[in-house]
Each structure stands twice: as C-alpha cells, then as structure tokens.
Coordinates of C-alpha atoms in Angstrom, one line a residue:
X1 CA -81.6 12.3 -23.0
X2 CA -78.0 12.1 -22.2
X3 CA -76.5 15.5 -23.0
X4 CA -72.0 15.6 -22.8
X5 CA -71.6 18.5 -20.1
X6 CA -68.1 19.1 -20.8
X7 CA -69.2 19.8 -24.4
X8 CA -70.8 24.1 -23.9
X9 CA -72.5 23.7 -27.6
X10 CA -73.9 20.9 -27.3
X11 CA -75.3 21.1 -23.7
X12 CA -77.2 24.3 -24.9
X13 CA -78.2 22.6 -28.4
X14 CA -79.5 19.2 -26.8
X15 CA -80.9 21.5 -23.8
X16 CA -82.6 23.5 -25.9
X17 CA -84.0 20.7 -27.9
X18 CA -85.5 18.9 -24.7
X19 CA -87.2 22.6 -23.2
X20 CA -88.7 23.0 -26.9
X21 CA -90.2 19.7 -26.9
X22 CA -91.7 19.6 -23.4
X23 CA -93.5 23.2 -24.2
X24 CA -95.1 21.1 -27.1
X25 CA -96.3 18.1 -25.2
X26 CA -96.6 19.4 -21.6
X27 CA -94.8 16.0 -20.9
X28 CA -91.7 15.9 -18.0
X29 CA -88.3 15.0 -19.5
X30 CA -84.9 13.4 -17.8
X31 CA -81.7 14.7 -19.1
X32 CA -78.3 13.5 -17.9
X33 CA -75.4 15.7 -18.1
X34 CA -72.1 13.4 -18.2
X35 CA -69.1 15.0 -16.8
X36 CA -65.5 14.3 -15.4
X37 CA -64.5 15.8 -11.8
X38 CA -61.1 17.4 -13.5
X39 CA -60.1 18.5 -9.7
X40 CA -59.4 16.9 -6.4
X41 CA -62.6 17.0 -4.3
X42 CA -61.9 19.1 -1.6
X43 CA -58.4 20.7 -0.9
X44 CA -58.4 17.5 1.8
X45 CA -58.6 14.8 -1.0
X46 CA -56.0 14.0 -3.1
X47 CA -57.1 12.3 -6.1
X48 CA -54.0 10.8 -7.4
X49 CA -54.2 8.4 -4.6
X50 CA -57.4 6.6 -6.7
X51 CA -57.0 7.7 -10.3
X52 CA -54.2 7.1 -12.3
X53 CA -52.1 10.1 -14.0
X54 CA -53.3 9.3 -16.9
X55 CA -57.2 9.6 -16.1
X56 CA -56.1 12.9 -14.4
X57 CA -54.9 14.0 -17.3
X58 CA -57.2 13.0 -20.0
X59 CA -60.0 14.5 -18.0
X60 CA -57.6 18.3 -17.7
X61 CA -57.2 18.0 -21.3
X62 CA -60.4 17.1 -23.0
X63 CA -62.7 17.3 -20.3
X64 CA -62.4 20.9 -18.8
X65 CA -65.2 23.3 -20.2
X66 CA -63.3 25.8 -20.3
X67 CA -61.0 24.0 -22.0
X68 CA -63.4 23.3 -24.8
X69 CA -64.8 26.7 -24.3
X70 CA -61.1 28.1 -25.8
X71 CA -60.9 25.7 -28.8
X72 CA -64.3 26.6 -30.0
X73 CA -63.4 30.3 -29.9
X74 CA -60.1 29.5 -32.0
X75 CA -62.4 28.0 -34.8
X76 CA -64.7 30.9 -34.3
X77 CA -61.7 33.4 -35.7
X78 CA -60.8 34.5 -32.0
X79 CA -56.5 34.9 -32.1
X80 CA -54.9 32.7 -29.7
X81 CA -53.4 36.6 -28.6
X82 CA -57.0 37.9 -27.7
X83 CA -57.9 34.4 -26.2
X84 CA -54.5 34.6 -23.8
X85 CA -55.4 38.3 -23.0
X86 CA -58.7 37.2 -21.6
X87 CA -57.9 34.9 -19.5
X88 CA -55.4 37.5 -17.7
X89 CA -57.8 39.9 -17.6
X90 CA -60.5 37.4 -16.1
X91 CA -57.5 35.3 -14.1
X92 CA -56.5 39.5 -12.7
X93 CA -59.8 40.0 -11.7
X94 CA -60.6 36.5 -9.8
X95 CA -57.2 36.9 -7.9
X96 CA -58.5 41.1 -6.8
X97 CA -62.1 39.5 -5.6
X98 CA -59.5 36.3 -3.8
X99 CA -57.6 39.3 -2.1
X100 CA -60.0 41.4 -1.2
X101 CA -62.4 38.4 0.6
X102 CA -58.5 37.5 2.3
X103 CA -58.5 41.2 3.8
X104 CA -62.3 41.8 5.0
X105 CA -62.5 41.9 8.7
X106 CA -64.0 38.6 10.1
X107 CA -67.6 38.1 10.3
X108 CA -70.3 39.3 13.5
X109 CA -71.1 35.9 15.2
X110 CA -75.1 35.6 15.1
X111 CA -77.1 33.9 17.6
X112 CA -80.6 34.4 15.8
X113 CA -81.2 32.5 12.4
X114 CA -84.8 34.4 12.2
X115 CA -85.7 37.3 10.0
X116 CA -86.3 40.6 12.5
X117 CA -90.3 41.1 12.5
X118 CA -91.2 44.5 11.4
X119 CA -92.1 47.7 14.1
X120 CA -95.3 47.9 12.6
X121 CA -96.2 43.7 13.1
X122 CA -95.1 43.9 16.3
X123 CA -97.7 47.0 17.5
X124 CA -100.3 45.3 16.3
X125 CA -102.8 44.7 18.4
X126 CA -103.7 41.1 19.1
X127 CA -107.6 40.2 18.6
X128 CA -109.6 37.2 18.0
X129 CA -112.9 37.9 17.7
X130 CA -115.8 38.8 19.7
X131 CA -116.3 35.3 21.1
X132 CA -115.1 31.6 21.8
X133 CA -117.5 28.8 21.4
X134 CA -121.0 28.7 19.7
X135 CA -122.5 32.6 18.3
X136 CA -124.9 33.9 20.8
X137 CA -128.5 34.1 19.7
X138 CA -129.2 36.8 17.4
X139 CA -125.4 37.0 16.6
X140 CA -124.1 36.3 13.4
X141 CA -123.0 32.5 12.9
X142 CA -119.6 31.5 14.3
X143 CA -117.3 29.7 12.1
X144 CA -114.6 26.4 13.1
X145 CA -111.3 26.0 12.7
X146 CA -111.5 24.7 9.3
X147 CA -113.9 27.5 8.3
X148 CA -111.8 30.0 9.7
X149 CA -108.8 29.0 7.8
X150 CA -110.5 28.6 4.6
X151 CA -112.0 32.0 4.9
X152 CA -108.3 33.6 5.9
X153 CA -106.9 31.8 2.6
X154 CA -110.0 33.2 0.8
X155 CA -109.8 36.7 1.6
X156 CA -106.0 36.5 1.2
X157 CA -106.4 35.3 -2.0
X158 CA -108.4 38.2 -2.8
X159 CA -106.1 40.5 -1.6
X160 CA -102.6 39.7 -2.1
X161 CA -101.9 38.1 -6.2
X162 CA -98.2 36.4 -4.7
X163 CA -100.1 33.8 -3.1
X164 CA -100.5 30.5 -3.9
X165 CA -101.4 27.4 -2.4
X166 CA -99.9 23.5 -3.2
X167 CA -100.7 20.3 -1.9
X168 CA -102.0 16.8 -2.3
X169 CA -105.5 16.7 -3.2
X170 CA -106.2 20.3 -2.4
X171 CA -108.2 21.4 -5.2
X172 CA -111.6 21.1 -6.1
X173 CA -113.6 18.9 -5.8
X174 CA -112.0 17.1 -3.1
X175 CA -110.5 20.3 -1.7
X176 CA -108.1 18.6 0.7
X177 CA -108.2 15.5 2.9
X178 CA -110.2 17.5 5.7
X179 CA -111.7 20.1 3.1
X180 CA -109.8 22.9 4.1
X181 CA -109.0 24.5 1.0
X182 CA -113.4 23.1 -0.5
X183 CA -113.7 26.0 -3.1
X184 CA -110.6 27.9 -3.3
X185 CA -109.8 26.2 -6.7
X186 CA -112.8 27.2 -8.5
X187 CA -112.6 31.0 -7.1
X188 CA -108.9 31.0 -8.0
X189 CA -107.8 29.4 -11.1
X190 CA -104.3 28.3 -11.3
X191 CA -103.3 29.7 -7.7
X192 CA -104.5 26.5 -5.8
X193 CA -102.8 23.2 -7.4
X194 CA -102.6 19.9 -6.8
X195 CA -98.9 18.9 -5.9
X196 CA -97.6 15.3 -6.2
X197 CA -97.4 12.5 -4.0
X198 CA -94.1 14.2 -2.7
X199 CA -93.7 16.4 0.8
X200 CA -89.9 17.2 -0.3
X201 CA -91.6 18.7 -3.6
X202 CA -94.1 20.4 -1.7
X203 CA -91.4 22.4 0.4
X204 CA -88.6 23.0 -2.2
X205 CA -91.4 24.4 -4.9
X206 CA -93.0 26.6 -1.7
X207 CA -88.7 27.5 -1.3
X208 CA -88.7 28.5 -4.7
X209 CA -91.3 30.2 -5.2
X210 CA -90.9 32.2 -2.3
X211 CA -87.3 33.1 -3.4
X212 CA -88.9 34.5 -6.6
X213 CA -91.0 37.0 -4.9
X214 CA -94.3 34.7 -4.3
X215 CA -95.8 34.1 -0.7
X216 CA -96.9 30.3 -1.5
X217 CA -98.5 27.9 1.2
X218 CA -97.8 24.5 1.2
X219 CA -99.8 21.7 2.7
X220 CA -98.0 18.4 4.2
X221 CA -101.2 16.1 4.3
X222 CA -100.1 15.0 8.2
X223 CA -97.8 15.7 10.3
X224 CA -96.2 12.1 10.0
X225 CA -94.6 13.1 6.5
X226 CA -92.7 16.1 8.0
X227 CA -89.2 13.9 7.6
X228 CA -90.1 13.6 4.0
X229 CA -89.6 17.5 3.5
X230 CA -87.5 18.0 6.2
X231 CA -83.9 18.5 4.1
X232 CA -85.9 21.2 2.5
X233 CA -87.3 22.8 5.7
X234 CA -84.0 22.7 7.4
X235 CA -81.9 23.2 4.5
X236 CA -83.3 25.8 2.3
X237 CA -86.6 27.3 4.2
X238 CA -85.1 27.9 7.6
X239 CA -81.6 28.8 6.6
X240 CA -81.9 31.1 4.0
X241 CA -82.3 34.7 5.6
X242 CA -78.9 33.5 8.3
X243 CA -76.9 32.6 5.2
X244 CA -77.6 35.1 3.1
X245 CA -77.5 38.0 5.7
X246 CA -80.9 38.8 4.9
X247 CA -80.2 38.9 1.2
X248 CA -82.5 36.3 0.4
X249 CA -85.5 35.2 1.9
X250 CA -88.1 32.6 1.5
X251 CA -91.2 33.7 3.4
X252 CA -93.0 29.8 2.8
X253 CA -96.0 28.9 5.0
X254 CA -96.1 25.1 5.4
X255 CA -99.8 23.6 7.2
X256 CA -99.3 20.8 8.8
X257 CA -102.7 18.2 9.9
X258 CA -101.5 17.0 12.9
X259 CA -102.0 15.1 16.1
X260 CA -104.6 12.2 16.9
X261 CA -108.1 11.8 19.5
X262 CA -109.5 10.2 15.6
X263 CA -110.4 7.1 14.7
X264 CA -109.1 5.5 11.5
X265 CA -105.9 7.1 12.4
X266 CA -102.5 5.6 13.5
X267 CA -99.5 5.1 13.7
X268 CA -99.3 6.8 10.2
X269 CA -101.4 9.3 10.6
X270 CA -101.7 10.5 14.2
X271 CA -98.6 12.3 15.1
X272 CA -97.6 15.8 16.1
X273 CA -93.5 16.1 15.6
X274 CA -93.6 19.5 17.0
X275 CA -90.2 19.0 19.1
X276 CA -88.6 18.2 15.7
X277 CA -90.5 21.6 13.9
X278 CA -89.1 23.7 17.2
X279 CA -85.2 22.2 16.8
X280 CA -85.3 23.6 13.1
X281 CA -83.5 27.4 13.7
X282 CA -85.3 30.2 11.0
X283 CA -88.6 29.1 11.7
X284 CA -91.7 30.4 13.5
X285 CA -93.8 27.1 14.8
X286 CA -97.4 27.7 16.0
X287 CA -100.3 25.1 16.9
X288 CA -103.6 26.8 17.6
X289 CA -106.4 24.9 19.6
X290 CA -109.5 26.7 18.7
X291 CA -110.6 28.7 15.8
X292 CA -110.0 32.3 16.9
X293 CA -106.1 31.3 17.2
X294 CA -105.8 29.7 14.0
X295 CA -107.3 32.7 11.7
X296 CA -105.0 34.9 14.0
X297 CA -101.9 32.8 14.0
X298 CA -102.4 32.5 10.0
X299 CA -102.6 36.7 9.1
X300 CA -100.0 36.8 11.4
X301 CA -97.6 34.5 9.3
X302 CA -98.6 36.3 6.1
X303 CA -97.6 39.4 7.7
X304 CA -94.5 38.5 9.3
X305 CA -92.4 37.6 6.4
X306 CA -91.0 34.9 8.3
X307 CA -90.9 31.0 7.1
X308 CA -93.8 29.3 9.3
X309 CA -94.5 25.8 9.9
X310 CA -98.8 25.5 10.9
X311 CA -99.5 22.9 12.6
X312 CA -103.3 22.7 13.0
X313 CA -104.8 20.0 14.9
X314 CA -107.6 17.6 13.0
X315 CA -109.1 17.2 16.3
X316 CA -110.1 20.7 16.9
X317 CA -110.7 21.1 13.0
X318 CA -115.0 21.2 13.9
X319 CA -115.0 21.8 17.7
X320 CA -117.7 24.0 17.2
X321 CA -117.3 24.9 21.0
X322 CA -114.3 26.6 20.1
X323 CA -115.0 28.6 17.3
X324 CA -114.7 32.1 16.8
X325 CA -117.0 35.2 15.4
X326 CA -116.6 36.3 11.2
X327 CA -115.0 38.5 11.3
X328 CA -112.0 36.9 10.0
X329 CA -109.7 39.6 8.4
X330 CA -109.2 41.3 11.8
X331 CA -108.0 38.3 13.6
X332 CA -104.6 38.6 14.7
X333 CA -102.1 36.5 16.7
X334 CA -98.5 37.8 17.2
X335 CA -95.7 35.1 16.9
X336 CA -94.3 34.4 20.2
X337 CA -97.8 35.4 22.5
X338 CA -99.4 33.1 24.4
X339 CA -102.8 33.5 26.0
X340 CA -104.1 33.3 29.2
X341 CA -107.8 30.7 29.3
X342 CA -107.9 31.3 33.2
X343 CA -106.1 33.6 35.9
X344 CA -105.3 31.4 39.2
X345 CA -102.1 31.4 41.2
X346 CA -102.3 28.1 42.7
X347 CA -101.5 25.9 39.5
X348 CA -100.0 26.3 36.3
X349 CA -101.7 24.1 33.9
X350 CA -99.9 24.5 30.1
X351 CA -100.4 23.2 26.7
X352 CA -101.1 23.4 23.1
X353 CA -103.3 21.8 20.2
X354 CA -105.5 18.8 21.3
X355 CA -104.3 19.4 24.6
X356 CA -106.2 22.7 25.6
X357 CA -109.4 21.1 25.8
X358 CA -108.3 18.7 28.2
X359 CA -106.7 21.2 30.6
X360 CA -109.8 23.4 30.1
X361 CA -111.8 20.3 31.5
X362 CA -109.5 19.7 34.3
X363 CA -109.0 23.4 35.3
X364 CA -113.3 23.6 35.3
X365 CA -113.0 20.7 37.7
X366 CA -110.3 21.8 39.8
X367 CA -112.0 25.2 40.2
X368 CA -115.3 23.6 41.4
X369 CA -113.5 22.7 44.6
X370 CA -112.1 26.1 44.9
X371 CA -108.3 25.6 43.0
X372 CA -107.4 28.6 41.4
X373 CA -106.1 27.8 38.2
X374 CA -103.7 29.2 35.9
X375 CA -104.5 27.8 32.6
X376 CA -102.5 28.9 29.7
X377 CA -102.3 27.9 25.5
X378 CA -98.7 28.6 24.5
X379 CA -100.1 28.3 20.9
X380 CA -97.0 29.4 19.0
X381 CA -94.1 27.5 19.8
X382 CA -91.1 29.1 18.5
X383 CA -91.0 31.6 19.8
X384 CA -92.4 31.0 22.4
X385 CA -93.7 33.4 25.3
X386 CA -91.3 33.1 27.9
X387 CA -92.3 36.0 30.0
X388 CA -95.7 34.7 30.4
X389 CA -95.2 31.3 31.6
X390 CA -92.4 32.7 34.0
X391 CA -94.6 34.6 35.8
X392 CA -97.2 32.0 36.1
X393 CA -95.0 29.3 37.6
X394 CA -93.3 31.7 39.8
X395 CA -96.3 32.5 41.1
X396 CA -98.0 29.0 41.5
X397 CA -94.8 27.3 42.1
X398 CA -97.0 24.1 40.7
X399 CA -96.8 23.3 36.6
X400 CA -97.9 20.6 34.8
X401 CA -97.4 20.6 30.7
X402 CA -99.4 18.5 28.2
X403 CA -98.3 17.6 24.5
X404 CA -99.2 14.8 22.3
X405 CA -95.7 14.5 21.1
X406 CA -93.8 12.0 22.8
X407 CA -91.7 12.4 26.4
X408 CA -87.9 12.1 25.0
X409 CA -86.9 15.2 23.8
X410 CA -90.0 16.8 24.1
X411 CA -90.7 20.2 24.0
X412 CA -91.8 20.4 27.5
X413 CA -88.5 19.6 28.8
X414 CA -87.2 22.4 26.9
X415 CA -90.0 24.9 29.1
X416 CA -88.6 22.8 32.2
X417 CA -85.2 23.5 31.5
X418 CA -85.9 27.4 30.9
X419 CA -87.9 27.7 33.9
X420 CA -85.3 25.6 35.9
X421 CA -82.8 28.2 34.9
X422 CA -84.5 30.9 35.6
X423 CA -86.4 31.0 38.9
X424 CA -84.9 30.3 42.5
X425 CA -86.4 28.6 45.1
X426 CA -87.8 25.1 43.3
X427 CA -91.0 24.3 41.6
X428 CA -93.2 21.2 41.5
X429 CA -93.6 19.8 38.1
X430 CA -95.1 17.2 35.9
X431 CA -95.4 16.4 32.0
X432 CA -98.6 14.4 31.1
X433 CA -97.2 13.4 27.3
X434 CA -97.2 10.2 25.0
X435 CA -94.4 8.0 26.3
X436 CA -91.5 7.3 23.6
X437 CA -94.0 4.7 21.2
X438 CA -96.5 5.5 18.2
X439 CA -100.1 6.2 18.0
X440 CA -102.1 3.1 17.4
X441 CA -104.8 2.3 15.1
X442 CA -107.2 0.8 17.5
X443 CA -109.1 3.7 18.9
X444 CA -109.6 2.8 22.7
X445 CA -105.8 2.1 23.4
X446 CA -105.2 5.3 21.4
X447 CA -106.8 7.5 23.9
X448 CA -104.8 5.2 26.5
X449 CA -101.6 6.4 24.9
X450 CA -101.8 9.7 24.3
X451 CA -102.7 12.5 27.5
X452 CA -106.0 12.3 28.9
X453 CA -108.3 14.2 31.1
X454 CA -107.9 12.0 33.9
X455 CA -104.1 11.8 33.9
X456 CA -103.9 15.2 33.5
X457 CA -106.5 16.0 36.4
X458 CA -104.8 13.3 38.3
X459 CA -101.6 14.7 38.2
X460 CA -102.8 17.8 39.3
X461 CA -104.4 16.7 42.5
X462 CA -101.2 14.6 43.3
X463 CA -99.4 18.0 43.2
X464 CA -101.7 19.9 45.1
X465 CA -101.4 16.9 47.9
X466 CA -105.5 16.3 47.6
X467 CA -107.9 12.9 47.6
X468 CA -109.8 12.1 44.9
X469 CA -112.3 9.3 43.6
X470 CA -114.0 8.9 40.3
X471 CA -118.0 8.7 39.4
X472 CA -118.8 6.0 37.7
X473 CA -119.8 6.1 33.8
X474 CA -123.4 6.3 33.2
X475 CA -125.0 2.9 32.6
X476 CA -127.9 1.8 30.6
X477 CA -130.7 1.2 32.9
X478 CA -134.0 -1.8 32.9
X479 CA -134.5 -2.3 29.6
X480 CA -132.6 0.3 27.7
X481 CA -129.3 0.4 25.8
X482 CA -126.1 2.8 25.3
X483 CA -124.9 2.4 22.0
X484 CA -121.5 4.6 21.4
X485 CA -121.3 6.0 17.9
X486 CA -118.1 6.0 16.6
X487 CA -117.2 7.9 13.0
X488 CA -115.6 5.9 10.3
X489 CA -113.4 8.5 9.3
X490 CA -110.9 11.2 10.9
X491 CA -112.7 14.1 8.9
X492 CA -116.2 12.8 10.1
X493 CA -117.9 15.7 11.9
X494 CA -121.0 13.8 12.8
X495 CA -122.7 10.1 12.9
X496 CA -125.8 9.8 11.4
X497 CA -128.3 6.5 12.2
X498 CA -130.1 5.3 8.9
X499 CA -131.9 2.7 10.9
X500 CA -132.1 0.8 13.7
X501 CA -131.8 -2.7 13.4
X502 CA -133.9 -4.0 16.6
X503 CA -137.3 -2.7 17.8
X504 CA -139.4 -2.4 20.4
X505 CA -140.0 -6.0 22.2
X506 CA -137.7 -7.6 20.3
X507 CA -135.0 -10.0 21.7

C-alpha cells in the first residue's frame, strides 16, 4: 500500500486500515510512505545547488506536515489567532530546550561502553560443578555441553517469564541444527520460536525486545553469519547503554555455533570470528571449552545485565570427557575470569574453545618429561583476565596461544600486545592459529589448516630448546584391517556399523 506521508489523516486512516487487516489474516503487509525532504540534508548540504527554487518551494508549501497539519485545524473551526498562538507557544518552548542544551557544561569523556556489573554478581562465588569429564561410579550421570545448555535454558525458563528464545529451526521437533534447544518448545509454548532465514532479524528482534523489558536469546546458526547481524550487534546491541548513559539498555544474549574439527563443514560453516565479536565495544564475549564453563558462563550472562555474544564450540558440543556434574543451577562463571587446567612455571600454554583440548594433550605430554606446565582457558574473551595471564608469563617467561580464528588481527596479538606492554625484561612467544585463509570442506586438509596437537606441541619444544621425534601411527598387522569411521554429519555424536561388507576369508 502506498500511503502520502506528508498527508497526517491519511497516514493514520490508510495505517490504520493496513494494522486492521493484518490482525484478520495474520498475513505481513508493505506500506510505503511517500514524502518530500522540505530541508537541506545536513547544515553542510545546500540543496539549492541540485533542486530548483521551484521544487524547494513546492515541497515548503504543500509538502510540510505541519504545514498540512495547520490547514486541517482551520477547517476543523480552530482561528487562524489560536493556531498563531500555538505555534509561539511551541516555537518559545523549542528555543528554552535550544538554550538550555547551548548552556550545559560539556559532557565526561568515557572510556568504557559496558554496563557496570552489579556488587552482588561480582561476589559471587565462581563454581562449576563437582567434576570434569565422565560421572564417577555411583555418581549421578554427568551431562555435555549441549545438555548443560539445554538444562540452563530450561530451568531459566522456569524461573524467569522475560525470557525468550529465537532462532532458525529451534523449535520442536528439530529443536535446533545441533539440538540444543530439543524440547524447550513443547515445555514453553510461544517463548521458543522459530525466526526467519535472517541473522540481522534475529539480533534487532533480540534488541527490541530487550529494550522492552524482555531478556531474549537469540541463536545465529554458525558463527559464519555473524556479519549478517553485525549492524545490529554493533549498532543497537553494543551501543545502547554508552549512548544513552545507561538510560536504555538491551541486555540480548546472542549463541553463536562456532568453530570447526567436523566433517561436512567448511568454508561456510567452520569459522570462529571471535577477533571481530572482541573489536565490538558494549559487549561481553565468552567461548567455553567444556561443559562446566558453558552452564557457568550462560547464568552468568543472565545475571549480568550485560549484552553477550556465546560462542559455543560444536566440537566440544558431546565431549563427554569434558562434561560437568547436574547440578546446573549453581554453576557459575564470572565475565572476565579465566581458569587455571594446570599450575607450572616453565610454560605458558593459552587458549579457548576447540583449542583447550589440544593444549591439554600437549601439556600431558610435556609434563611426562618433567615440563611444568602452565595451562590456562581464557574462556571469556572480553573481558578478558588480564591479571591472570600476567602472572603466568611473567613467571614462565615462555607463552604460546592457540585460536582457530585466523593470524591477521587475531585476538592473540591483542594478549601479545598487552603483555608486551606490560612486563620488562622479554618473553618468548608463539601463536599456533589458522593462517589468513578459510576452513575447507575436505576434512583431512581441514585439520591441516586449523591448530593441531602437533604444532602446538612442537612449538612448545622449539621454545623450551628440546629434541623431539614422533611414534609412528598404529598400523594394521598380518591379516587385519584399520578402517577410520568418519560421521556424515557435524552434529553426529557417534558411527554406528549396520554391516560389514567383507568376511572372514574373503578376498
């Protein structure tokens, strides 16, 4: 419907019409307001230089609102007297509010675009269970990543009616792409919808609702679509409380799949983009590696009342290695705290996400030939813990830093920098990252691409100025096969062999 702006009674009539008519069908509408620009467009444009006097002037005459707005109070019975007396009135009154903004002291410079937590988040205590890895026997059963999160949003959802969750393909039965949200439709009807095929809807409807008192949770399908929503993350989510002076807020939790280590993935579907995420000011950014960190990390941001982009790793999604104990409403991660896997003073080994398994690997072997390793899971991002990783390097004067995003730019220059800055005497270091190219789709030259177990452990012995050679992989022997089992799918969580195609004395 095209609807004459400039026209106040006819804008509301045809607007009206439109709004009553989509109630009835539940069908989406277009309108199109035409209007004229009766103004230059900024007090540097002059727009007599590219419309004529004439345009100029038709468009102040017959095209100005409020213009309108005074001939349709003359046919309503107004006097042109009371009409003139209004506008002085309203003209006085814009001139005081012009004067008074011309006479306020200048503003406070700010250097923090990120809402102040409250006392009471930042005393509580951090905890993440009773365990990492598999439930000791007799012990109740531990949950994964993507149980832990599901059971967070679950219990949330029980207890706090402003939540909401939106996303592609997140309600029942499908329940998202990796399943995290399986359920949560059917227990909470209406609160967990289906979005469209559209990450820049996804973040302005989490925006608005958050503006209008909600705590929604949005869910970008994979890292990869992050510039899709972006205007809205760094428009709108991140700049609100700085802009406003804390006067409005939009407290928005974005999840974010991330990261690669899958097959079926790509260059599509495999990326991390947590260097862009960190250069957005107003945000918190965290990327847990196991299960206890992720339920933590996720009451955290509920509590903080801080926008928060999660990015949660697929690859860690089912590591049931690295799951955590039930208890799920009394996790709890601060923003801004790292955590300490191993205490060692003759290497500083530091990462996040997929990473963390990998450094755990190499720290295990480093260790076996007596390296004490200091092995450390910055897990939030921004912020990030400072203090700790300070003290590390400063002690082991050795650091090497892992992340699947790529080297330019990356955020393990920006720990290099910091640390450069801050401690005297030198310090060896090395990044272990995905050089500046994408993730590809075939899975062997994947794991070539992005950081690895034996670049990492490499590194490491380069830097502590030690030998090393490498077993070779265990081979089939007389008469036997190794077949590698490979899942089709980036969600698969196990292979399962329906049969075996050769037998016994066959050729």
């Amino acid at each position: 419907m095209r609807i004459d702006g400039c026209n106040i009674t006819e804008s509301h009539a045809g607007l009206s019409r439109v709004v009553n008519e989509m109630r009835e069908t539940r069908k989406p509408a277009i309108v199109i307001f035409q209007v004229d620009r009766i103004s230059n467009h900024t007090n540097a444009d002059d727009q007599s230089v590219y419309r004529s006097a004439e345009d100029i002037g038709r468009s102040a005459s017959t095209r100005d609102p409020l213009v309108h707005c005074r001939n349709l109070l003359l046919e309503s019975g107004m006097s042109e007297d009371e009409i003139t007396s209004l506008e002085e009135e309203v003209r006085e009154e814009v001139h005081q509010a012009a004067d008074r903004s011309r006479r306020s002291p200048e503003p406070d410079s700010v250097f923090d675009a990120k809402r102040p937590l409250a006392p009471a988040y930042l005393k509580t205590e951090e905890y993440r269970g009773s365990h990492e890895g598999p439930a000791p026997e007799g012990e109740q059963p531990s949950l994964t990543m993507i149980e832990a999160i599901r059971e967070s949003f679950r219990l949330r959802l029980e207890k706090d009616r402003r939540l909401s969750l939106f996303g592609e393909d997140i309600e029942d039965p499908k329940g998202d792409v990796f399943g995290i949200t399986k359920g949560l439709s059917t227990a909470n009807p209406g609160r967990v919808l289906n979005s469209p095929l559209s990450e820049s809807t996804i973040a302005g409807v989490s925006v608005g609702r958050a503006l209008a008192g909600g705590r929604p949770v949005g869910f970008i399908q994979f890292a990869d679509f992050l510039p899709l929503a972006y205007n809205q993350i760094f428009s709108e989510m991140g700049s609100m409380y700085w802009r406003t002076d804390g006067g409005w807020e939009a407290p928005a939790i974005l999840m974010i799949t991330s990261g690669g280590y899958k097959p079926g993935l790509g260059p599509f579907h495999a990326s991390s983009l947590e260097a862009l995420a960190v250069h957005t000011p107003g945000v918190d950014v965290v990327m847990p590696s196991s299960a206890g960190d992720a339920a933590g990390l996720l009451n955290a941001a509920y509590e903080s009342g801080r926008p928060t982009l999660f990015f949660y790793p697929k690859n860690c999604l089912n590591d049931r290695n690295r799951a955590t104990s039930p208890d799920i409403a009394k996790h709890f991660v601060p923003v801004g705290k790292a955590r300490r896997i191993r205490s060692g003073s003759d290497i500083s080994l530091i990462g996040w996400g997929n990473t963390i398994p990998l450094m755990a690997k190499t720290a295990a072997a480093l260790e076996e030939k007596g390296v004490e390793v200091d092995l450390i899971d910055l897990r939030s991002l921004s912020p990030w813990d400072k203090d700790m990783v300070r003290e590390s390097v400063a002690a082991s004067r050795r650091v090497i830093i892992a992340h699947e995003d790529n080297r330019s730019s990356g955020f393990g220059a920006e720990i290099l920098a910091y640390l450069s800055e801050e401690l005297s005497g030198g310090f060896s270091s090395r990044r272990v990252v995905r050089e500046d190219t994408y993730v590809p789709c075939n899975f062997g030259n994947q794991l070539e691409v992005l950081p690895s177990y034996r670049e990492i452990l490499e590194a490491a012995v380069e830097m502590l100025q030690g030998d090393m050679d490498w077993d070779k992989p265990v081979s089939a022997g007389e008469g036997e096969f190794l077949v590698e089992a490979i899942g089709s799918s980036p969600s698969d969580e196990m292979v399962t062999v329906i049969e075996y195609l050769v037998k016994a004395g066959k050729r």
